[in-house]
Amino acid sequence: MSAVTLRLTTAQALVRFLAAQYTERDGVRHRLIAGTWGVFGHGNVAGLGQALVEYAGVMPYHQGRNEQAMVHAAVGHARHLNRLSAQAVTTSIGPGATNLVTGAALATVNRLPVLLLPGDYFASHAADPLLQQLEHPTEADVSVNDTLRPVSRYFDRVTRPDALIASALRAMRVLSDPAETGAVTLALPQDVQAQAYDWPEEFFADRVWHVRRPAPDPAELAEAVRAVRAAQRPLIVAGGGVHHSEAEAALKAFVDATGIPVASTQAGKGSLRHDHPADLGGIGHTGTAVSDDLARTADLVIGIGTRHSDFTTASGTLFRRPDVRFLNLNTTAFDAHKLAARTLVCDARAGLTLLTDALAGHRVAPEYEAEYRAGKDRWEQVVEAALTADDDNAVPTQTHVLGALDAVVGDEDVVINAAGSLPGDLHKLWRARSPRQYHLEYGYSCMGYEIPAALGVQQAAPGTPVWALVGDGTYLMNPTEIVTAVQENLPVKLVIVQNHGYASIGGLSESVGAERFGTAYRHRAADGTFTGAPLPVDLAANAASLGMEVLRAKTVRGLLEALAAARTATRPTCVHVETDPAVTAPGAEAWWDVPVAEISARPAAAEARARYERAAADRRHHL
């Protein structure tokens, strides 16, 4: 090793190190840390803030308004680039740091990389306690940043400059590893950030982290081939891992060769184009009738890059055939072993390619193909009826909003959503035309994700029309990054669907006997109930006050015109539409377990409990 050193502060060294990190997969190189988001306060302004000024030429900086939102933006960026590139987020100590927790949980739950750089107390305890410091009576090394430990895939507090060398390398390894990635936290005491050290020059050399495509174990592959050949009614469940691996073409080749149909999770939707004859749409609680009907009779469920969440399995009630078995292809062994499955622990593209070759000549029975294609045709009629309005002058419903957007977008557009009633409608009804078009964050289903995520996607794909779809409840959670979109001239398109309350939770509340309590935006009466007209809240005016161009749509025709104008806009643009609350979306095709009060004096709760017990009786353990 060379004896040449560079004398820099810890923060300066970290920024220079991050600027020299790259990933490589299939011969294509990406910046691992493409930029840094930050809100400055004491704890990072004199350390990382100064370093980002010093090295502005090699590390782009993006000014955020809310710490949680900055993480969402970074996550949106990473997801759109298939986890090959990430962004960093720096905050002050105190509330700036704790505001990271929700975003970190979202990133880790969804297996998406983000680097968190919160400030921390003085490692020397020279100023103790300092402003915003949490004091613990028996553990002097505890700070609020420890709240990030359970939601981080790697955590370290860098208490002296030279400790950064090993910690930074470990952090990059986790961020770039498909099986381990998620939120990575390097807590940075503010005195350490400013301390100078003689760093080895090699620390700042370009470093390439190879993103592996591990092949399956031969014995596992042989067992998987036997399972597929023996199955009469196999069904693929495509998850987000198909996209992360860029395995869409390999999946299509596998399906074209075998005729096995594909249902998708929220993260996996778009793995096949919607018009492929084997694409059956979403699966599970928010799935399509054809997907869920086939799931109930499937004898082999092939999970590809999926976590098998409760929405996908209908809380353990969907896969009902007594002899059903599972085959899970996943780069993470933790997920591959779920549901007592046969496992293929490997990269999705590598595994699918080998599986296709090994199954040469095998195809499902023509009768099975005819059955699921007929089911797909029936469901398409349901979709068309839900998306199409009979009267262009009518007040649109929420599904009409999706129909209008479907008519306006191109294959390259990206549609982002995360929470409320829209995810269910989108999962059932959206016609995904390309792998990147459907961007649903449903692992954490975090209200407030959509607008900042749109910024991250827009940074990742300049020139691509990016749509953030939000209900009024979600909008009120986190609209602040509209200002960032205006500042950075990111021409995101925001669609606000105003229905005066929490539509999704309102419906759930009614179904579980909670009688829609506390789910509408209404005035509170003396008895505590919410009654009367909707609150006089103007979200369109709010978006305009934050700098967006705002288009108000009152009819189906007006909505189409507004969406078309927004798509070609070169500045951040909002389409506001007040919808008819009439329920026109198809109902749930499968159950979801939300426990209901076991005893209650209220009839609604008692009736809901009876329904719950009938549904729960179908739950099974797959062993």
XYZ file of C-alpha atoms in Angstrom:
623
model
C 0.000 0.000 0.000
C 1.234 3.461 -0.817
C 2.328 5.678 2.070
C 0.737 8.720 0.416
C -1.923 10.323 2.579
C -4.366 13.193 2.258
C -5.220 15.343 5.238
C -8.964 15.948 5.280
C -11.755 16.162 7.793
C -13.836 13.037 8.326
C -16.784 14.594 6.521
C -14.610 15.656 3.572
C -13.129 12.174 3.380
C -16.569 10.559 3.416
C -17.871 12.743 0.577
C -14.789 12.057 -1.545
C -15.057 8.334 -0.819
C -18.745 8.211 -1.768
C -18.091 10.032 -5.040
C -15.690 7.251 -6.082
C -18.025 4.272 -5.512
C -19.616 2.408 -8.427
C -21.718 -0.676 -9.081
C -21.350 -2.898 -12.112
C -23.696 -5.536 -13.464
C -23.614 -7.109 -16.912
C -20.736 -4.825 -17.861
C -22.654 -1.602 -17.157
C -21.324 0.770 -14.495
C -23.408 3.120 -12.323
C -22.581 5.671 -9.652
C -23.422 3.901 -6.396
C -24.129 7.183 -4.570
C -25.523 9.469 -7.245
C -26.183 12.448 -4.974
C -26.898 13.598 -1.445
C -30.118 15.020 -0.030
C -29.840 17.235 2.995
C -31.541 19.471 5.507
C -28.873 21.224 7.555
C -28.844 21.974 11.242
C -26.339 21.755 14.034
C -24.931 18.282 13.806
C -24.227 18.310 10.067
C -23.948 21.886 8.793
C -20.316 22.423 9.835
C -19.254 18.890 8.961
C -21.022 17.328 6.000
C -22.441 20.693 4.959
C -18.964 22.158 4.583
C -17.723 18.984 2.870
C -20.510 19.077 0.303
C -19.543 22.665 -0.526
C -15.884 21.637 -0.765
C -16.657 18.813 -3.200
C -19.745 20.126 -4.971
C -18.109 19.285 -8.292
C -18.158 15.533 -7.612
C -21.148 15.065 -5.284
C -24.489 16.604 -6.378
C -26.515 18.080 -3.513
C -30.324 18.279 -3.356
C -32.072 20.470 -0.806
C -35.054 18.792 0.833
C -37.786 20.146 3.080
C -38.582 17.138 5.247
C -36.186 14.410 6.318
C -38.608 11.543 5.811
C -39.426 12.859 2.357
C -35.757 12.959 1.410
C -35.484 9.245 2.144
C -38.570 8.592 0.017
C -37.005 10.517 -2.853
C -33.817 8.482 -2.558
C -35.794 5.237 -2.447
C -37.794 6.186 -5.552
C -34.525 6.891 -7.346
C -33.008 3.551 -6.330
C -36.066 1.538 -7.269
C -36.313 3.086 -10.727
C -32.666 2.211 -11.367
C -33.103 -1.395 -10.236
C -31.091 -0.841 -7.028
C -27.890 -0.252 -9.007
C -27.667 3.373 -7.883
C -28.634 4.973 -4.592
C -28.592 8.366 -2.894
C -27.458 9.546 0.528
C -29.469 11.600 3.041
C -27.891 13.796 5.703
C -29.651 15.387 8.667
C -28.934 17.219 11.890
C -29.226 15.529 15.258
C -32.508 15.400 17.181
C -35.776 15.577 15.214
C -33.907 15.678 11.919
C -32.465 12.250 12.697
C -35.631 10.678 14.105
C -37.570 11.861 11.067
C -35.506 9.337 9.088
C -36.993 6.304 10.817
C -40.129 5.914 8.708
C -38.211 6.294 5.457
C -35.579 3.838 6.633
C -38.227 1.268 7.515
C -39.801 1.699 4.080
C -36.450 1.170 2.362
C -35.569 -1.935 4.360
C -39.016 -3.527 4.089
C -38.894 -3.051 0.305
C -35.231 -4.218 0.027
C -34.175 -0.874 -1.495
C -30.825 0.855 -0.839
C -30.449 4.262 0.807
C -27.523 5.682 2.799
C -28.448 7.665 5.926
C -25.951 10.103 7.438
C -27.495 11.638 10.569
C -25.484 13.889 12.852
C -24.904 12.699 16.405
C -23.723 13.889 19.834
C -20.081 14.806 20.512
C -18.030 11.603 20.660
C -15.774 13.346 23.166
C -18.749 14.417 25.295
C -17.042 17.817 25.480
C -20.405 19.538 25.161
C -22.788 17.317 27.038
C -25.747 17.493 26.932
C -25.947 19.580 23.806
C -29.036 20.968 22.158
C -31.449 18.163 21.111
C -29.341 15.430 22.724
C -31.177 12.549 24.378
C -29.714 11.783 27.794
C -29.834 8.200 29.049
C -29.183 7.723 32.756
C -27.166 4.493 32.435
C -25.929 4.335 28.805
C -23.900 7.343 27.725
C -23.390 6.011 24.189
C -27.130 5.958 23.352
C -28.571 8.657 21.113
C -31.785 9.121 19.157
C -29.984 7.580 16.194
C -30.271 4.222 17.916
C -33.919 4.262 16.806
C -32.515 3.566 13.342
C -30.864 0.283 14.370
C -33.892 -2.020 13.923
C -34.801 -0.516 10.545
C -31.273 -0.504 9.122
C -29.519 -3.369 7.373
C -26.211 -1.980 8.619
C -25.617 0.553 11.406
C -22.486 2.090 12.837
C -21.627 5.136 14.910
C -18.294 6.481 13.676
C -16.674 7.697 16.903
C -13.194 8.451 15.513
C -11.960 9.366 12.026
C -10.013 6.206 11.184
C -13.032 4.046 12.082
C -14.728 5.412 8.954
C -12.490 3.383 6.656
C -13.790 -0.041 7.648
C -17.338 1.179 8.276
C -17.707 2.945 4.936
C -16.554 -0.146 3.049
C -19.008 -2.335 4.941
C -21.785 0.135 4.210
C -21.096 0.018 0.464
C -21.048 -3.779 0.499
C -24.511 -3.921 2.037
C -25.954 -1.233 -0.233
C -24.762 -3.051 -3.356
C -25.683 -6.601 -2.286
C -29.063 -7.702 -3.749
C -29.634 -10.135 -0.894
C -28.841 -7.733 1.931
C -29.665 -4.231 0.747
C -31.895 -1.753 2.526
C -31.293 1.294 4.680
C -27.686 1.740 5.811
C -26.938 4.192 8.620
C -23.632 5.820 9.490
C -24.271 7.994 12.538
C -21.715 10.789 12.564
C -20.842 12.581 15.817
C -20.515 16.220 14.920
C -17.075 16.705 16.444
C -15.741 13.695 14.541
C -17.112 15.077 11.270
C -14.897 18.161 11.690
C -11.732 16.365 12.859
C -8.790 16.116 10.455
C -6.944 12.877 9.737
C -4.241 11.645 7.356
C -6.221 9.345 5.062
C -4.546 6.746 2.838
C -4.852 7.849 -0.764
C -6.184 4.416 -1.746
C -9.361 5.122 0.243
C -10.400 7.590 -2.477
C -9.606 5.462 -5.513
C -12.477 4.437 -7.772
C -13.982 1.255 -6.392
C -16.403 -0.977 -8.313
C -18.844 -3.223 -6.442
C -19.858 -6.105 -8.691
C -23.555 -6.932 -8.389
C -23.712 -10.684 -8.597
C -26.105 -12.847 -10.587
C -25.768 -16.063 -8.582
C -26.876 -19.208 -10.404
C -29.007 -21.830 -8.643
C -27.517 -24.868 -6.995
C -27.691 -27.789 -9.500
C -29.545 -30.025 -7.043
C -32.111 -27.315 -6.354
C -32.528 -26.695 -10.081
C -33.110 -30.389 -10.765
C -35.729 -30.546 -7.995
C -37.438 -27.445 -9.377
C -37.590 -28.977 -12.856
C -39.207 -32.106 -11.460
C -41.770 -30.024 -9.576
C -42.734 -27.992 -12.647
C -42.982 -31.066 -14.871
C -45.245 -32.782 -12.330
C -47.609 -29.837 -11.913
C -50.947 -29.768 -13.734
C -52.014 -26.266 -12.655
C -48.870 -24.203 -11.996
C -49.108 -20.458 -11.348
C -46.294 -17.888 -11.235
C -46.389 -15.109 -8.649
C -44.079 -12.389 -9.948
C -42.682 -10.022 -7.318
C -40.424 -6.996 -7.284
C -37.351 -9.180 -7.662
C -38.227 -9.681 -11.334
C -37.750 -5.946 -11.894
C -34.711 -5.567 -9.635
C -32.954 -8.323 -11.586
C -34.107 -6.944 -14.955
C -35.545 -10.396 -15.559
C -38.644 -9.353 -17.510
C -37.392 -10.748 -20.831
C -36.317 -13.986 -19.140
C -39.748 -14.317 -17.538
C -41.454 -13.772 -20.893
C -39.241 -16.418 -22.508
C -40.083 -18.860 -19.709
C -43.819 -18.177 -20.010
C -43.810 -18.329 -23.801
C -42.077 -21.692 -23.633
C -44.161 -23.288 -20.878
C -47.537 -21.528 -21.041
C -47.543 -21.035 -17.249
C -49.671 -18.000 -16.340
C -48.371 -15.048 -14.316
C -50.061 -13.148 -11.505
C -48.202 -10.248 -9.931
C -47.746 -8.603 -6.580
C -47.872 -4.822 -6.281
C -44.082 -4.666 -6.657
C -44.082 -7.174 -9.525
C -46.831 -5.719 -11.691
C -45.522 -4.988 -15.166
C -43.261 -8.044 -15.187
C -45.268 -8.947 -18.286
C -47.113 -6.427 -20.426
C -50.791 -6.322 -19.577
C -51.745 -7.598 -23.040
C -49.599 -10.734 -22.896
C -52.047 -13.667 -22.994
C -50.521 -15.190 -19.839
C -50.589 -11.988 -17.762
C -53.474 -12.275 -15.294
C -52.885 -9.042 -13.359
C -52.646 -8.637 -9.605
C -52.986 -11.415 -7.053
C -54.272 -11.573 -3.491
C -56.573 -9.266 -1.576
C -56.392 -6.598 -4.274
C -55.970 -9.072 -7.109
C -58.072 -9.903 -10.130
C -60.786 -12.531 -10.178
C -58.908 -14.669 -12.692
C -55.644 -14.619 -10.676
C -57.323 -15.445 -7.387
C -59.525 -18.165 -8.889
C -56.467 -19.885 -10.349
C -54.553 -19.450 -7.088
C -57.252 -21.394 -5.225
C -56.814 -24.404 -7.511
C -53.077 -24.190 -8.235
C -51.038 -27.282 -7.388
C -47.685 -25.470 -7.743
C -47.107 -21.795 -6.956
C -43.837 -20.477 -8.388
C -42.841 -17.345 -6.485
C -40.242 -15.241 -8.289
C -38.706 -12.427 -6.281
C -41.634 -12.112 -3.874
C -41.834 -11.831 -0.079
C -45.258 -13.548 0.014
C -46.820 -10.806 2.121
C -50.274 -11.121 3.662
C -51.885 -9.205 0.791
C -50.382 -11.687 -1.681
C -51.447 -14.811 0.231
C -54.771 -13.327 1.414
C -53.491 -13.820 4.957
C -52.912 -17.515 4.361
C -56.330 -18.247 2.827
C -55.727 -17.977 -0.927
C -53.852 -21.143 -1.888
C -56.526 -23.664 -0.886
C -55.748 -26.834 -2.777
C -54.824 -29.498 -0.183
C -51.773 -30.688 -2.101
C -50.497 -27.260 -3.198
C -46.739 -26.844 -3.063
C -44.463 -23.841 -3.501
C -41.289 -23.209 -5.455
C -39.575 -19.927 -4.558
C -36.897 -18.396 -6.764
C -35.276 -15.587 -4.772
C -31.839 -14.093 -4.326
C -32.502 -14.006 -0.572
C -32.689 -17.359 1.204
C -34.849 -15.801 3.929
C -37.631 -15.205 1.379
C -37.005 -18.349 -0.660
C -37.806 -20.612 2.301
C -41.203 -19.072 3.055
C -44.317 -21.292 2.852
C -42.117 -24.390 3.277
C -41.157 -24.027 -0.373
C -38.699 -25.822 -2.564
C -35.995 -23.207 -3.079
C -33.987 -21.747 -5.912
C -31.695 -19.272 -4.162
C -30.372 -17.326 -7.113
C -30.693 -14.244 -9.262
C -34.107 -14.116 -10.951
C -32.786 -13.727 -14.479
C -30.108 -16.374 -14.102
C -32.536 -18.819 -12.499
C -35.292 -18.304 -15.046
C -32.888 -18.740 -17.955
C -31.576 -22.054 -16.636
C -35.043 -23.236 -15.695
C -36.325 -22.475 -19.215
C -33.477 -24.434 -20.783
C -33.965 -27.386 -18.438
C -37.712 -27.533 -19.197
C -37.271 -27.586 -22.976
C -40.358 -29.129 -24.574
C -42.516 -28.937 -21.456
C -45.790 -27.036 -21.657
C -49.004 -26.938 -19.650
C -52.080 -28.642 -21.051
C -54.030 -26.755 -23.749
C -57.157 -26.960 -21.601
C -55.421 -25.057 -18.796
C -54.249 -22.331 -21.179
C -57.744 -22.016 -22.606
C -59.175 -21.736 -19.091
C -56.967 -18.901 -17.899
C -57.170 -17.024 -21.192
C -60.959 -17.111 -20.990
C -60.738 -15.830 -17.419
C -58.450 -13.034 -18.562
C -60.938 -12.039 -21.271
C -63.761 -11.908 -18.717
C -61.703 -9.739 -16.400
C -60.810 -7.356 -19.220
C -64.507 -6.646 -19.615
C -64.670 -5.776 -15.905
C -61.681 -3.455 -16.288
C -63.138 -1.705 -19.306
C -66.448 -1.123 -17.550
C -64.731 0.322 -14.473
C -62.433 2.670 -16.388
C -64.944 3.973 -18.925
C -67.455 6.716 -18.141
C -70.844 6.716 -19.853
C -71.025 10.513 -19.850
C -68.054 12.784 -20.583
C -69.780 15.585 -18.692
C -70.192 13.539 -15.503
C -68.231 14.026 -12.311
C -65.548 11.335 -12.528
C -65.185 8.484 -10.074
C -61.761 7.352 -8.937
C -61.711 4.554 -11.493
C -62.593 7.067 -14.201
C -59.492 9.003 -13.129
C -57.438 5.872 -13.812
C -59.214 5.380 -17.133
C -58.439 8.938 -18.191
C -54.811 8.561 -17.177
C -54.597 5.266 -19.059
C -55.773 7.088 -22.170
C -53.136 9.808 -21.819
C -49.910 8.090 -20.736
C -47.331 6.507 -23.010
C -45.400 3.307 -22.448
C -42.507 5.268 -20.962
C -44.541 7.124 -18.316
C -44.124 6.209 -14.634
C -47.159 6.106 -12.325
C -46.372 6.301 -8.583
C -48.644 5.489 -5.657
C -48.362 3.994 -2.180
C -51.377 4.257 0.097
C -55.124 4.737 0.391
C -57.759 3.257 -1.889
C -55.748 3.878 -5.060
C -53.361 0.884 -4.642
C -56.263 -1.572 -4.703
C -57.832 0.026 -7.759
C -54.493 0.219 -9.556
C -53.552 -3.383 -8.773
C -56.836 -4.635 -10.184
C -57.278 -2.236 -13.092
C -54.051 -0.652 -14.305
C -52.783 -1.880 -17.675
C -49.013 -1.861 -17.213
C -47.269 -1.380 -20.542
C -43.620 -1.489 -19.535
C -41.485 -2.770 -16.649
C -40.912 0.661 -15.097
C -44.377 2.154 -15.574
C -46.107 0.808 -12.450
C -44.353 2.100 -9.317
C -46.324 1.084 -6.216
C -44.688 1.195 -2.795
C -46.794 -1.347 -0.938
C -44.331 -3.121 1.305
C -44.722 -0.293 3.821
C -47.671 1.455 2.124
C -46.485 4.802 3.424
C -48.732 7.824 3.065
C -46.636 10.717 1.826
C -44.276 8.599 -0.299
C -45.611 9.563 -3.706
C -44.566 13.186 -4.199
C -40.950 12.866 -3.007
C -40.564 9.504 -4.771
C -41.618 11.209 -7.988
C -38.710 13.602 -7.539
C -36.272 10.717 -7.153
C -37.655 8.946 -10.221
C -37.539 12.171 -12.236
C -33.874 12.581 -11.312
C -33.223 8.990 -12.345
C -35.090 9.377 -15.655
C -34.894 12.949 -16.984
C -37.386 13.585 -19.767
C -39.738 10.808 -18.616
C -43.275 11.844 -17.624
C -43.586 10.948 -13.925
C -47.003 10.940 -12.219
C -47.632 11.009 -8.478
C -51.196 9.910 -7.697
C -52.440 10.916 -4.245
C -55.698 11.131 -2.368
C -56.445 14.084 -0.147
C -55.351 12.190 2.968
C -51.967 11.324 1.527
C -51.447 14.814 0.143
C -51.947 16.362 3.576
C -49.339 14.024 5.049
C -46.379 15.295 3.020
C -46.769 17.980 0.323
C -43.570 19.850 1.187
C -41.355 18.462 -1.575
C -43.468 20.319 -4.129
C -41.198 23.238 -3.249
C -38.165 21.083 -4.019
C -39.641 20.093 -7.394
C -40.099 23.776 -8.215
C -36.601 24.669 -6.980
C -34.911 21.921 -8.998
C -37.232 22.355 -11.999
C -38.365 18.740 -11.904
C -41.505 18.605 -14.085
C -43.353 15.968 -12.062
C -47.093 15.606 -12.571
C -49.237 15.472 -9.441
C -52.818 14.177 -9.535
C -54.824 14.982 -6.393
C -57.978 12.890 -6.030
C -60.190 14.762 -3.572
C -62.805 12.619 -1.844
C -62.822 14.376 1.547
C -61.447 11.671 3.777
C -59.648 8.385 4.110
C -61.551 6.309 1.561
C -59.633 3.073 2.004
C -59.612 3.069 5.790
C -63.190 4.300 5.802
C -64.257 1.206 3.901
C -62.121 -1.026 6.083
C -63.523 0.630 9.207
C -67.049 -0.142 8.051
C -66.188 -3.758 7.267
C -64.670 -4.417 10.715
C -67.420 -2.801 12.734
C -65.709 0.532 13.474
C -68.478 2.366 11.565
C -66.170 4.711 9.596
C -65.369 6.602 12.799
C -62.677 9.242 12.326
C -62.151 8.614 8.615
C -63.923 11.591 7.011
C -62.887 15.239 6.885
C -65.970 16.686 8.555
C -66.809 19.079 11.380
C -66.973 17.483 14.812
C -70.366 17.611 16.547
C -70.845 18.042 20.283
C -71.262 14.276 20.778
C -67.888 13.585 19.149
C -69.275 12.363 15.819
C -68.261 13.897 12.515
C -71.171 15.401 10.627
C -72.087 18.047 8.122
C -70.507 19.245 4.922
C -66.878 18.581 3.993
C -64.314 20.944 5.413
C -63.611 24.049 3.299
C -60.141 22.851 2.332
C -58.723 23.778 -1.080
C -55.801 21.486 -1.848
C -55.444 22.870 -5.365
C -54.852 26.340 -3.946
C -52.352 24.870 -1.518
C -50.389 23.202 -4.331
C -50.426 26.485 -6.263
C -49.130 28.353 -3.221
C -46.154 25.974 -3.131
C -45.286 26.841 -6.725
C -47.094 24.317 -8.921
C -49.081 25.064 -12.022
C -52.584 23.824 -11.140
C -55.308 22.559 -13.462
C -58.752 21.925 -11.994
C -60.907 19.222 -13.583
C -64.617 18.907 -12.836
C -65.806 16.478 -15.533
C -64.472 13.411 -17.280
C -63.793 15.432 -20.420
C -62.120 18.194 -18.436
C -59.994 15.604 -16.685
C -58.754 14.158 -19.963
C -57.829 17.623 -21.197
C -56.060 18.518 -17.952
C -54.052 15.284 -17.879
C -52.991 15.736 -21.495
C -51.839 19.276 -20.753
C -49.961 18.153 -17.642
C -48.147 15.424 -19.543
C -46.513 17.922 -21.889
C -45.833 20.542 -19.206
C -42.211 21.499 -18.634
C -42.678 22.606 -15.020
C -44.225 20.876 -11.985
C -47.950 20.619 -12.679
C -50.906 19.506 -10.584
C -54.270 18.168 -11.769
C -56.906 18.460 -9.052
C -60.119 16.479 -9.414
C -62.988 16.112 -6.972
C -64.441 12.655 -7.474
C -67.862 11.129 -7.101
C -67.533 8.898 -4.012
C -69.766 6.215 -5.527
C -67.972 2.867 -5.369
C -67.356 1.613 -8.892
C -64.155 -0.379 -8.433
C -64.555 -4.171 -8.343
C -64.641 -5.502 -4.808
C -61.962 -7.563 -3.099
C -61.542 -11.051 -4.550
C -59.776 -12.442 -1.475
C -59.670 -11.918 2.268
C -57.302 -9.818 4.367
C -56.903 -10.440 8.083
C -57.682 -7.366 10.192
C -58.729 -8.659 13.636
C -62.203 -7.617 14.776
C -63.328 -6.977 18.360
C -64.181 -10.346 19.882
C -66.956 -8.822 21.989
C -68.952 -5.627 21.511
C -72.317 -4.181 22.407
C -72.602 -2.573 18.986
C -74.363 -4.654 16.305
C -71.946 -3.583 13.551
C -68.972 -4.980 15.437
C -70.776 -8.199 16.371
C -71.744 -8.823 12.742
C -68.200 -8.055 11.591
C -66.813 -10.543 14.105
C -69.058 -13.286 12.755
C -67.813 -12.582 9.220
C -64.232 -12.556 10.478
C -64.496 -15.958 12.117
C -65.972 -17.502 8.952
C -63.135 -16.107 6.832
C -60.375 -16.973 9.305
C -61.489 -20.590 9.323
C -59.993 -20.943 5.833
C -56.492 -19.972 6.962
C -53.876 -22.689 6.754
C -50.213 -23.233 7.462
C -48.282 -24.417 4.427
C -45.961 -27.119 5.708
